């Protein structure tokens, strides 16, 4: 019996083993990202309900034992989990789609990171994929239209030039208004932004409110831009090569495109005949726009090669890049060379260290001239003399002129129009040299070597408690050279000169950081305590030589006279203590408090330290039980913050006073004693030991929202930002020997609203369409001007258009007369003497009705601050094709476009009114003193448009390549300005100080770029 039972058991076991062997089999497959079909390593593959699992390898491949009816689950953080029922398939391939509810899950904040759902401050984020597919030369160009409240203005469009960047308006009058730049934990000067390669960037975070920025204390008044570069990652080394080549052209002004033919047609229509000068211009036969000659366009090309990889313990990332940008202006040329090395090593479970080193070299030849001064020249003037123009030259006055020489307007005077001596005609309106000679015969270069880096060691003291010690900083060496040749000026060799300067700056940072990150049940707490010490040492030297008789030897030693020289050395020290506590309960109730104390050598003995506290709270309402199961609402969070930041950086056009404003400073002076001249020293300022930081107090209230699994998501922020303790130069009694002194007085307020709206319109295995809409408003108000409210100032005494700084109004407002009507052409002295010329005067309104035009009839005639800055981006992906475009614009700002006076020759006497015949002359004023040149600076631009195609992996894998993408892209393909705006670039305003904001005189044009590019990963 026992034997029978044993045999039955054995047979049953054998049968069960046979059946089990028949049911179980191995399935293989590949997991890719659905949006771009890239192999996806590290995906968890699990048989649901069991511990049987696998992980995809570097190429996205996996293998797992299954049986029919099993459910395979594919999951990865930030992507939608997918399940597949096994039905005897031998191969199961899956494409994972990004989970909209978990995008931007980790955000870099000051001295740490935080999950997006726990953020209580106003922080904008730009991910790498939003930047490195934009074919631009600098990182600041790539940030345009990427974050609500971040205003990036191309105030100079020369190749390699910096942008003007502000966050939530302008709050300082004599201090810095731009944001603090932090790259990989190192605080850098804003100029570094142009030297960072966009391909190296992993993410950009913008700390907009005082609560999030207060951890940076006295340098965060204008917000903070944090750039994190790419790190290494575990796995075999991945190589990336990105390149693009394109052509840039200037977007020209139709209003400034003067034409001889058009001018003569208007003259004929008005008078019925051509004047003698117009007949002469017809005979000369030259009609070429100076825009075409000066805006010559150029190529741009970029090459980037990186390697990323490492083991479980050590990971690295290194890259090399080269950029060459020829700009759109004649002589404009910019070259940039970058290297980067970043490594992190875990020695054991408790200790790790790392290093990050990023040197760059830039070589730049600049456009040395004023665009408005060059382009105001007459279109009948040739650049060089040829066989045609030489026959019109006045050889009695200019006997040495030859074919090939630069042509000057005076060369064409005293021409015998009819060949009988009856009519000698002059064409010239200026004695200046040829416009292109002003640029081409000057050689202005700038060479920069920059390097920043950081070395750190981190030790785990206990579970959740880490101590990090780091040493970092940056070094800059800038060398500038400007040679003005003997042909660059109408005065010839007497104006030839050479100026050479060098600036070196060393910044050293030591930092100790203690971080505690722990969970206690439903409570999460993160604590940061730190201290840092920074030194800044700057040296500057310059010398100018004159007296050159030719251009053969362009060195200081060849200059007979050293006409000017300058040198200085500056030291600055900053000692800081800071801390922050972040707390959350069940990820629903959130709070953060921080405090920073900064001690700076810049400020007075009585106020060495400044203290900058901040606090913020948040409530994730969507995580409450009554909303947890909502199919409609996926995110709903209320945020509120209050905090203080400061400003220690002055901008008063004197580097010595900016560095030591609280001390009594002396400069070299000369004094006459009888017949002798003695050298000595004299005070250059008044000491003020009570000087302290400018302070910003900001309140921010916001709501984050998301619907339908965050298919529709966004944020709405409302803020009030008040700057007080402003550093102002206030008038004082001249008995002191000075007209003004630097004190802490005054206040400015900025109020605004920011909206971010993101939608995933369509998403599936083959097609995805997303839209991002950003908009921000800001209202600027001068609250307290330290007793100087109503101050009226100008930029140029020769062309003294006025600004007013009035409490209750924006910091800076345009001031002047209101135009009533134009002066009829019949009263202009000689309206057609110059091509494209316009009358310099207009009739203005008698605002107070007293029958007299005087200062009482002046009023505020505009302001330079836009009412709305916006952008809208759309991204489409269909299988291997990607297409995207971004529109960006500004509305409501104005400029005082002084360029009109130059291009239209307002100041030429031929454009005066006839004093013998013109009526109502008491009501006439020059246009520059009126709203005639106050122009709407609104614009709409197609900032980027890109079309790309990613080759099938089955094709490129045969070549050992993981991914290959080819694309075509364009920047500013469409750029429309407001009616009545005549200039080249409504953002190209001159830096004449906050009190004279919106002053435009020439400026570089907007560049349109079309490029072809290639991205290869292998």
Coordinates of N, CA and C in Angstrom, one line a residue, residues 336-502:
X336 N 34.4 81.2 -29.1 CA 34.4 80.7 -27.8 C 34.8 79.3 -27.7
X337 N 35.7 79.0 -26.7 CA 36.2 77.6 -26.5 C 35.9 77.2 -25.1
X338 N 35.3 76.1 -24.9 CA 34.9 75.6 -23.6 C 35.4 74.2 -23.3
X339 N 35.8 74.0 -22.1 CA 36.1 72.6 -21.6 C 35.4 72.4 -20.3
X340 N 35.0 71.2 -20.0 CA 34.3 71.0 -18.7 C 34.7 69.6 -18.2
X341 N 34.9 69.5 -16.9 CA 35.2 68.2 -16.3 C 34.5 68.1 -15.0
X342 N 33.7 67.1 -14.8 CA 32.9 66.9 -13.5 C 33.0 65.5 -13.1
X343 N 33.4 65.2 -11.9 CA 33.5 63.8 -11.4 C 33.0 63.8 -10.0
X344 N 32.3 62.7 -9.6 CA 31.9 62.4 -8.3 C 32.2 61.0 -7.9
X345 N 32.8 60.8 -6.7 CA 33.3 59.5 -6.3 C 32.8 59.1 -4.9
X346 N 32.2 58.0 -4.7 CA 31.8 57.5 -3.4 C 32.9 56.5 -3.0
X347 N 33.6 56.9 -2.0 CA 34.7 56.1 -1.5 C 34.1 54.9 -0.7
X348 N 33.1 55.1 0.1 CA 32.3 54.1 0.7 C 30.9 54.6 1.0
X349 N 30.2 53.9 1.8 CA 28.8 54.3 2.0 C 28.7 55.6 2.8
X350 N 29.8 56.1 3.4 CA 29.8 57.2 4.3 C 30.5 58.5 3.7
X351 N 31.4 58.2 2.8 CA 32.2 59.4 2.3 C 32.3 59.4 0.8
X352 N 32.1 60.6 0.3 CA 32.2 60.9 -1.1 C 32.9 62.2 -1.4
X353 N 33.5 62.4 -2.5 CA 34.1 63.7 -2.9 C 33.9 63.9 -4.4
X354 N 34.1 65.1 -4.8 CA 34.0 65.4 -6.2 C 34.7 66.7 -6.6
X355 N 34.7 66.9 -7.9 CA 35.4 68.1 -8.5 C 34.6 68.5 -9.7
X356 N 34.7 69.8 -9.9 CA 34.0 70.4 -11.1 C 34.9 71.5 -11.6
X357 N 35.3 71.5 -12.8 CA 36.2 72.5 -13.4 C 35.8 72.9 -14.8
X358 N 35.6 74.2 -15.0 CA 35.1 74.7 -16.3 C 35.8 75.9 -16.8
X359 N 36.9 75.7 -17.6 CA 37.6 76.9 -18.2 C 36.9 77.3 -19.5
X360 N 37.0 78.5 -19.9 CA 36.6 79.0 -21.2 C 37.5 80.1 -21.7
X361 N 37.6 80.2 -23.0 CA 38.3 81.3 -23.6 C 37.4 81.9 -24.7
X362 N 37.3 83.2 -24.7 CA 36.6 83.9 -25.8 C 37.4 85.0 -26.4
X363 N 37.4 85.1 -27.7 CA 38.0 86.1 -28.5 C 37.0 86.8 -29.3
X364 N 37.0 88.1 -29.2 CA 35.9 88.9 -29.8 C 36.5 90.2 -30.4
X365 N 36.1 90.4 -31.7 CA 36.4 91.6 -32.3 C 35.0 92.4 -32.4
X366 N 35.0 93.6 -31.9 CA 33.7 94.3 -31.7 C 33.5 95.3 -32.9
X367 N 32.3 95.5 -33.1 CA 31.9 96.6 -34.0 C 32.2 97.9 -33.3
X368 N 33.2 98.7 -33.7 CA 33.6 99.9 -33.0 C 33.0 101.1 -33.7
X369 N 31.9 101.5 -33.2 CA 31.2 102.6 -33.8 C 29.8 102.7 -33.3
X370 N 29.2 103.8 -33.6 CA 27.7 104.0 -33.3 C 26.9 103.8 -34.5
X371 N 26.0 102.8 -34.5 CA 25.2 102.4 -35.6 C 24.5 103.6 -36.2
X372 N 23.9 104.4 -35.3 CA 23.1 105.6 -35.7 C 24.0 106.6 -36.4
X373 N 25.2 106.8 -36.0 CA 26.1 107.8 -36.6 C 26.5 107.4 -38.0
X374 N 26.7 106.1 -38.2 CA 27.1 105.6 -39.5 C 26.0 105.6 -40.5
X375 N 24.8 105.1 -40.0 CA 23.7 104.9 -40.9 C 23.0 106.2 -41.3
X376 N 23.3 107.3 -40.6 CA 22.7 108.6 -41.0 C 23.3 109.2 -42.3
X377 N 24.4 108.6 -42.8 CA 25.0 109.1 -44.0 C 24.1 108.9 -45.2
X378 N 24.4 109.8 -46.1 CA 23.5 109.8 -47.3 C 23.7 108.6 -48.3
X379 N 22.6 108.1 -48.8 CA 22.8 106.9 -49.7 C 23.5 107.1 -51.0
X380 N 23.7 108.4 -51.4 CA 24.4 108.7 -52.7 C 25.9 108.6 -52.5
X381 N 26.4 108.5 -51.3 CA 27.8 108.4 -51.0 C 28.3 107.0 -51.2
X382 N 29.3 106.8 -52.2 CA 29.9 105.5 -52.3 C 30.8 105.2 -51.2
X383 N 31.1 103.9 -51.0 CA 32.1 103.5 -50.0 C 33.5 103.9 -50.4
X384 N 33.9 103.4 -51.6 CA 35.2 103.7 -52.2 C 35.0 104.4 -53.5
X385 N 36.0 105.2 -53.8 CA 36.0 105.8 -55.2 C 36.3 104.8 -56.2
X386 N 35.5 104.8 -57.3 CA 35.8 104.0 -58.5 C 35.9 104.9 -59.7
X387 N 35.9 104.3 -60.9 CA 36.1 105.1 -62.1 C 35.0 106.1 -62.4
X388 N 33.8 105.8 -61.8 CA 32.7 106.7 -62.0 C 32.8 107.8 -61.0
X389 N 32.9 107.5 -59.8 CA 32.8 108.6 -58.8 C 34.0 109.5 -58.8
X390 N 35.2 109.0 -59.3 CA 36.4 109.9 -59.2 C 36.3 111.1 -60.1
X391 N 35.4 111.0 -61.1 CA 35.3 112.2 -62.0 C 34.5 113.3 -61.4
X392 N 33.9 113.1 -60.3 CA 33.1 114.1 -59.6 C 33.9 114.8 -58.5
X393 N 35.1 114.3 -58.2 CA 35.9 114.8 -57.1 C 36.3 116.2 -57.3
X394 N 36.3 117.0 -56.3 CA 36.8 118.4 -56.3 C 38.3 118.3 -56.0
X395 N 39.1 118.2 -57.1 CA 40.5 118.0 -57.0 C 41.3 119.3 -56.6
X396 N 40.6 120.4 -56.8 CA 41.2 121.7 -56.3 C 41.4 121.7 -54.8
X397 N 40.4 121.0 -54.1 CA 40.5 120.9 -52.6 C 41.1 119.7 -52.2
X398 N 40.9 118.6 -52.9 CA 41.4 117.2 -52.6 C 42.3 116.7 -53.7
X399 N 43.5 117.2 -53.9 CA 44.3 116.8 -55.1 C 44.8 115.3 -55.0
X400 N 44.8 114.7 -53.8 CA 45.5 113.4 -53.7 C 44.5 112.3 -53.7
X401 N 43.2 112.5 -53.9 CA 42.2 111.4 -53.9 C 42.4 110.5 -55.1
X402 N 42.4 109.2 -54.9 CA 42.6 108.2 -55.9 C 41.5 107.2 -55.9
X403 N 41.4 106.4 -57.0 CA 40.5 105.3 -57.0 C 40.9 104.3 -55.9
X404 N 39.9 103.8 -55.2 CA 40.2 102.9 -54.1 C 40.2 103.6 -52.7
X405 N 40.3 104.9 -52.7 CA 40.2 105.6 -51.4 C 38.8 105.7 -50.9
X406 N 38.7 105.8 -49.6 CA 37.4 106.1 -49.0 C 36.8 107.4 -49.6
X407 N 35.5 107.3 -49.9 CA 34.9 108.5 -50.4 C 34.3 109.3 -49.3
X408 N 34.4 110.6 -49.3 CA 33.9 111.5 -48.3 C 32.9 112.5 -49.0
X409 N 31.9 113.0 -48.2 CA 30.9 113.8 -48.8 C 31.6 115.1 -49.4
X410 N 32.6 115.7 -48.7 CA 33.2 116.9 -49.1 C 33.9 116.7 -50.5
X411 N 34.3 115.5 -50.8 CA 35.0 115.3 -52.1 C 34.1 115.7 -53.3
X412 N 32.8 115.7 -53.1 CA 31.8 115.9 -54.2 C 31.3 117.4 -54.2
X413 N 31.9 118.3 -53.5 CA 31.4 119.7 -53.5 C 32.0 120.4 -54.7
X414 N 31.5 121.6 -55.0 CA 32.0 122.5 -56.0 C 32.0 121.8 -57.4
X415 N 30.9 121.0 -57.7 CA 30.8 120.3 -59.0 C 30.1 121.3 -60.0
X416 N 30.8 121.4 -61.2 CA 30.3 122.2 -62.3 C 29.2 121.4 -63.0
X417 N 27.9 121.6 -62.5 CA 26.8 120.7 -63.0 C 26.6 120.8 -64.5
X418 N 26.7 122.0 -65.1 CA 26.4 122.1 -66.5 C 27.7 122.3 -67.3
X419 N 28.8 122.2 -66.7 CA 30.1 122.2 -67.4 C 30.5 123.6 -68.0
X420 N 29.8 124.7 -67.6 CA 30.1 126.0 -68.1 C 30.4 127.0 -66.9
X421 N 30.5 126.4 -65.7 CA 30.9 127.2 -64.6 C 29.7 128.0 -64.0
X422 N 28.5 127.8 -64.6 CA 27.4 128.7 -64.2 C 26.8 128.2 -62.8
X423 N 26.9 126.9 -62.6 CA 26.3 126.3 -61.4 C 27.3 125.4 -60.7
X424 N 28.0 125.8 -59.6 CA 28.8 124.9 -58.8 C 28.0 124.4 -57.6
X425 N 27.7 123.1 -57.6 CA 26.8 122.5 -56.7 C 27.5 121.8 -55.6
X426 N 27.1 122.0 -54.3 CA 27.6 121.2 -53.2 C 26.6 120.1 -52.8
X427 N 27.1 119.0 -52.4 CA 26.3 117.9 -51.9 C 26.4 117.6 -50.5
X428 N 27.5 118.0 -49.9 CA 27.9 117.6 -48.5 C 27.0 118.2 -47.5
X429 N 26.8 117.4 -46.4 CA 26.1 117.9 -45.2 C 27.0 117.7 -44.0
X430 N 28.1 117.1 -44.2 CA 29.0 116.8 -43.0 C 30.5 116.7 -43.6
X431 N 31.4 117.0 -42.7 CA 32.8 116.9 -43.0 C 33.4 115.6 -42.5
X432 N 32.6 114.7 -42.0 CA 33.0 113.4 -41.5 C 33.7 112.6 -42.5
X433 N 34.5 111.6 -42.1 CA 35.1 110.7 -43.0 C 34.0 109.7 -43.4
X434 N 34.4 108.8 -44.3 CA 33.4 107.8 -44.8 C 32.9 106.9 -43.6
X435 N 31.6 106.6 -43.6 CA 31.1 105.9 -42.4 C 31.8 104.5 -42.2
X436 N 32.1 103.8 -43.3 CA 32.7 102.5 -43.1 C 34.2 102.6 -42.6
X437 N 34.8 103.7 -43.0 CA 36.2 104.0 -42.5 C 36.2 104.1 -41.0
X438 N 35.1 104.7 -40.4 CA 35.0 104.8 -38.9 C 35.1 103.4 -38.3
X439 N 34.6 102.4 -38.9 CA 34.5 101.1 -38.4 C 35.7 100.2 -38.8
X440 N 35.9 100.2 -40.1 CA 37.0 99.3 -40.6 C 38.4 99.7 -40.2
X441 N 38.6 101.0 -40.0 CA 39.9 101.5 -39.7 C 40.1 101.6 -38.1
X442 N 39.2 101.0 -37.4 CA 39.4 100.8 -36.0 C 39.4 99.3 -35.7
X443 N 40.2 98.9 -34.7 CA 40.3 97.5 -34.4 C 40.2 97.4 -32.9
X444 N 39.0 96.9 -32.5 CA 38.6 96.8 -31.1 C 38.4 95.4 -30.7
X445 N 39.3 94.8 -29.8 CA 39.2 93.4 -29.5 C 39.1 93.2 -28.0
X446 N 38.6 92.0 -27.7 CA 38.5 91.7 -26.2 C 38.7 90.2 -26.1
X447 N 39.7 89.9 -25.2 CA 40.0 88.5 -25.0 C 39.7 88.2 -23.5
X448 N 39.0 87.1 -23.3 CA 38.6 86.7 -21.9 C 39.0 85.3 -21.6
X449 N 39.7 85.1 -20.5 CA 39.9 83.7 -20.0 C 39.1 83.7 -18.7
X450 N 38.2 82.7 -18.6 CA 37.4 82.5 -17.4 C 37.5 81.0 -17.0
X451 N 37.5 80.8 -15.7 CA 37.5 79.5 -15.1 C 36.7 79.5 -13.8
X452 N 35.8 78.6 -13.6 CA 35.2 78.4 -12.3 C 35.2 76.9 -12.0
X453 N 35.2 76.7 -10.7 CA 35.2 75.3 -10.2 C 34.9 75.1 -8.8
X454 N 34.8 73.9 -8.4 CA 34.5 73.6 -7.0 C 34.9 72.2 -6.6
X455 N 35.5 72.0 -5.5 CA 36.0 70.7 -5.0 C 35.3 70.5 -3.6
X456 N 34.7 69.3 -3.4 CA 34.0 69.1 -2.2 C 34.3 67.7 -1.6
X457 N 34.1 67.6 -0.3 CA 34.1 66.3 0.3 C 32.9 66.3 1.2
X458 N 32.2 65.1 1.3 CA 31.0 65.0 2.0 C 31.0 63.7 2.9
X459 N 30.7 63.8 4.2 CA 30.8 62.7 5.1 C 29.4 62.5 5.7
X460 N 29.0 61.3 5.8 CA 27.7 60.9 6.4 C 28.0 60.7 7.9
X461 N 27.5 61.6 8.8 CA 27.8 61.6 10.2 C 26.8 60.6 10.9
X462 N 25.6 60.5 10.4 CA 24.6 59.6 10.9 C 23.5 59.5 9.8
X463 N 22.5 58.6 10.1 CA 21.5 58.5 9.2 C 20.7 59.8 8.9
X464 N 20.8 60.3 7.7 CA 20.1 61.5 7.3 C 20.9 62.8 7.6
X465 N 22.1 62.7 8.3 CA 22.9 63.8 8.6 C 24.2 63.8 7.9
X466 N 24.4 64.8 7.0 CA 25.6 64.9 6.2 C 26.4 66.2 6.4
X467 N 27.7 66.1 6.4 CA 28.5 67.3 6.5 C 29.3 67.5 5.2
X468 N 29.3 68.7 4.6 CA 30.0 68.9 3.3 C 30.9 70.1 3.5
X469 N 32.1 69.9 3.0 CA 33.1 71.0 3.0 C 33.6 71.2 1.6
X470 N 33.5 72.5 1.1 CA 33.9 72.7 -0.3 C 34.8 73.9 -0.4
X471 N 35.6 73.9 -1.5 CA 36.4 75.0 -1.8 C 36.2 75.3 -3.3
X472 N 35.8 76.5 -3.6 CA 35.5 76.9 -5.0 C 35.9 78.3 -5.3
X473 N 35.4 78.7 -6.5 CA 35.6 80.1 -6.9 C 35.7 80.2 -8.4
X474 N 36.2 81.4 -8.8 CA 36.4 81.6 -10.2 C 37.6 82.6 -10.4
X475 N 38.1 82.6 -11.6 CA 39.2 83.6 -12.0 C 38.8 84.1 -13.4
X476 N 39.1 85.4 -13.6 CA 38.8 86.1 -14.9 C 40.0 86.9 -15.3
X477 N 40.4 86.8 -16.5 CA 41.4 87.6 -17.1 C 40.9 88.2 -18.4
X478 N 40.7 89.5 -18.4 CA 40.1 90.2 -19.5 C 41.1 91.2 -20.1
X479 N 41.4 91.1 -21.4 CA 42.3 92.1 -22.0 C 41.6 92.7 -23.2
X480 N 41.6 94.0 -23.2 CA 40.9 94.8 -24.2 C 41.9 95.7 -24.9
X481 N 41.7 95.8 -26.2 CA 42.6 96.6 -27.1 C 41.7 97.4 -28.1
X482 N 42.0 98.7 -28.2 CA 41.3 99.5 -29.2 C 42.3 100.4 -29.9
X483 N 42.4 100.1 -31.2 CA 43.3 101.0 -32.0 C 42.4 101.8 -33.0
X484 N 42.6 103.1 -33.1 CA 42.0 103.9 -34.0 C 43.0 104.4 -35.0
X485 N 42.8 103.9 -36.3 CA 43.8 104.2 -37.3 C 43.8 105.6 -37.9
X486 N 44.8 105.9 -38.7 CA 44.9 107.3 -39.2 C 43.8 107.6 -40.2
X487 N 43.1 106.6 -40.7 CA 42.0 106.9 -41.7 C 40.6 106.8 -41.0
X488 N 40.6 106.6 -39.7 CA 39.3 106.4 -39.0 C 38.6 107.7 -38.7
X489 N 39.3 108.8 -38.9 CA 38.7 110.1 -38.5 C 39.0 111.1 -39.6
X490 N 38.1 112.1 -39.7 CA 38.4 113.2 -40.6 C 39.6 114.0 -40.3
X491 N 40.1 113.9 -39.0 CA 41.3 114.6 -38.5 C 42.6 113.8 -38.8
X492 N 42.4 112.6 -39.4 CA 43.6 111.8 -39.8 C 44.4 111.4 -38.6
X493 N 45.8 111.5 -38.8 CA 46.7 111.0 -37.8 C 46.6 111.7 -36.5
X494 N 46.1 112.9 -36.4 CA 46.0 113.6 -35.1 C 45.0 112.9 -34.2
X495 N 44.1 112.1 -34.7 CA 43.2 111.4 -33.8 C 43.6 109.9 -33.6
X496 N 44.6 109.4 -34.3 CA 45.1 108.0 -34.1 C 45.5 107.8 -32.7
X497 N 45.0 106.6 -32.2 CA 45.3 106.3 -30.8 C 45.3 104.8 -30.5
X498 N 45.9 104.4 -29.4 CA 45.8 103.0 -29.0 C 45.6 102.9 -27.5
X499 N 44.5 102.2 -27.1 CA 44.2 102.0 -25.7 C 44.2 100.5 -25.4
X500 N 45.0 100.2 -24.3 CA 45.1 98.8 -23.9 C 44.7 98.8 -22.4
X501 N 44.0 97.7 -22.1 CA 43.6 97.6 -20.7 C 43.6 96.1 -20.3
X502 N 43.8 95.8 -19.0 CA 43.6 94.4 -18.5 C 43.0 94.5 -17.2

